[in-house]
Amino acid sequence: MTWLITKYAITAALVVLISEVAKRSDKLGALIAALPMVTVLAMVWMYVEHQPADKIANHAWYTFWYVLPTLPMFLLFPFLLPRLGFWLSLAASAVLTMICFVSLAFVMKRFGVGLM
């Protein structure tokens, strides 16, 4: 139980760090958020918990593919924000991400990469 609480605390601290830095500097906050720290942290947790190497490798492999359909959201959201407000822009960006994910999964299935 102590290990689980430690994992929560470190992971939460990372999110808080990013949000606090972003208050002071848009660019630095975005840079830190864009770094794959959560993924690296998850892989560290998996390694420390003695997960097999292939499971950790699969985590990295699928993370690569799952990041791709999120990228258009970061272009659409700032465009929509002044026009629709925060919540509608966020919702539209989430819908776009889902459409991009399903599209990518469909295309990648043809190449033997199963994402769903």
Coordinates of C-alpha atoms in Angstrom, one line a residue:
M1 CA 0.0 0.0 0.0
T2 CA 2.9 2.4 0.8
W3 CA 4.3 1.8 -2.7
L4 CA 1.0 2.6 -4.3
I5 CA 0.7 5.9 -2.3
T6 CA 4.3 6.8 -3.3
K7 CA 3.5 6.2 -7.0
Y8 CA 0.4 8.4 -6.7
A9 CA 2.3 11.2 -4.9
I10 CA 5.2 11.3 -7.4
T11 CA 2.8 11.2 -10.4
A12 CA 0.6 13.9 -8.9
A13 CA 3.6 16.0 -8.1
L14 CA 4.6 15.9 -11.7
V15 CA 1.2 17.2 -12.9
V16 CA 1.2 19.9 -10.2
L17 CA 4.8 20.9 -11.3
I18 CA 3.7 21.3 -14.9
S19 CA 0.6 23.4 -14.0
E20 CA 2.6 25.6 -11.7
V21 CA 5.4 26.2 -14.3
A22 CA 2.8 26.9 -17.0
K23 CA 1.4 29.7 -14.8
R24 CA 4.7 31.4 -15.0
S25 CA 5.8 30.5 -18.5
D26 CA 3.6 29.2 -21.3
K27 CA 6.6 27.9 -23.3
L28 CA 8.3 26.2 -20.4
G29 CA 5.1 24.7 -19.1
A30 CA 4.3 23.4 -22.6
L31 CA 7.8 22.0 -23.0
I32 CA 7.7 20.1 -19.8
A33 CA 4.2 18.8 -20.5
A34 CA 5.3 17.7 -24.0
L35 CA 8.1 15.6 -22.6
P36 CA 7.2 12.0 -22.2
M37 CA 7.7 12.1 -18.4
V38 CA 4.5 10.3 -17.5
T39 CA 5.3 7.5 -20.0
V40 CA 8.8 7.3 -18.8
L41 CA 7.6 7.3 -15.2
A42 CA 5.1 4.5 -16.0
M43 CA 7.9 2.5 -17.6
V44 CA 10.0 3.0 -14.5
W45 CA 7.2 1.8 -12.3
M46 CA 6.7 -1.2 -14.5
Y47 CA 10.4 -2.0 -14.3
V48 CA 10.6 -1.6 -10.6
E49 CA 7.6 -3.9 -10.2
H50 CA 9.5 -6.5 -12.3
Q51 CA 7.2 -6.5 -15.3
P52 CA 8.6 -8.4 -18.3
A53 CA 10.7 -6.5 -20.8
D54 CA 8.3 -7.2 -23.6
K55 CA 5.4 -5.6 -21.6
I56 CA 7.5 -2.5 -21.1
A57 CA 8.5 -2.4 -24.7
N58 CA 4.9 -2.8 -25.8
H59 CA 3.9 0.1 -23.6
A60 CA 6.5 2.3 -25.4
W61 CA 5.4 1.0 -28.8
Y62 CA 1.7 1.7 -28.3
T63 CA 2.3 5.0 -26.7
F64 CA 4.0 6.1 -29.9
W65 CA 1.0 5.2 -31.9
Y66 CA -1.5 6.7 -29.4
V67 CA 0.3 10.1 -29.3
L68 CA 0.0 10.6 -33.1
P69 CA -3.8 11.1 -33.2
T70 CA -3.6 13.6 -30.3
L71 CA -1.4 16.0 -32.2
P72 CA -4.1 17.7 -34.3
M73 CA -6.0 18.6 -31.1
F74 CA -3.1 20.9 -30.1
L75 CA -3.6 22.8 -33.4
L76 CA -7.4 23.0 -33.3
F77 CA -7.8 23.9 -29.6
P78 CA -6.0 27.3 -29.7
F79 CA -7.9 28.1 -32.9
L80 CA -11.3 27.4 -31.4
L81 CA -10.7 28.8 -27.9
P82 CA -11.3 32.5 -28.7
R83 CA -14.3 31.5 -30.9
L84 CA -16.1 28.9 -28.8
G85 CA -14.8 29.3 -25.2
F86 CA -12.9 26.7 -23.2
W87 CA -15.4 23.8 -22.8
L88 CA -16.7 23.7 -26.3
S89 CA -13.2 24.0 -27.7
L90 CA -12.1 21.2 -25.4
A91 CA -15.0 19.0 -26.4
A92 CA -14.5 19.6 -30.1
S93 CA -10.8 18.9 -29.7
A94 CA -11.6 15.6 -27.9
V95 CA -14.0 14.6 -30.7
L96 CA -11.3 15.4 -33.3
T97 CA -8.9 13.2 -31.3
M98 CA -11.3 10.3 -31.3
I99 CA -11.9 10.6 -35.0
C100 CA -8.2 10.7 -35.6
F101 CA -7.6 7.7 -33.4
V102 CA -10.3 5.6 -35.1
S103 CA -8.9 6.6 -38.5
L104 CA -5.3 5.8 -37.5
A105 CA -6.4 2.5 -36.1
F106 CA -8.2 1.6 -39.3
V107 CA -5.2 2.6 -41.5
M108 CA -2.7 0.8 -39.2
K109 CA -4.7 -2.4 -39.1
R110 CA -4.0 -2.7 -42.9
F111 CA -0.3 -2.7 -42.0
G112 CA -0.6 -5.3 -39.3
V113 CA -0.6 -2.9 -36.3
G114 CA -3.6 -3.5 -34.1
L115 CA -4.4 -0.4 -32.0
M116 CA -7.9 -1.4 -30.9

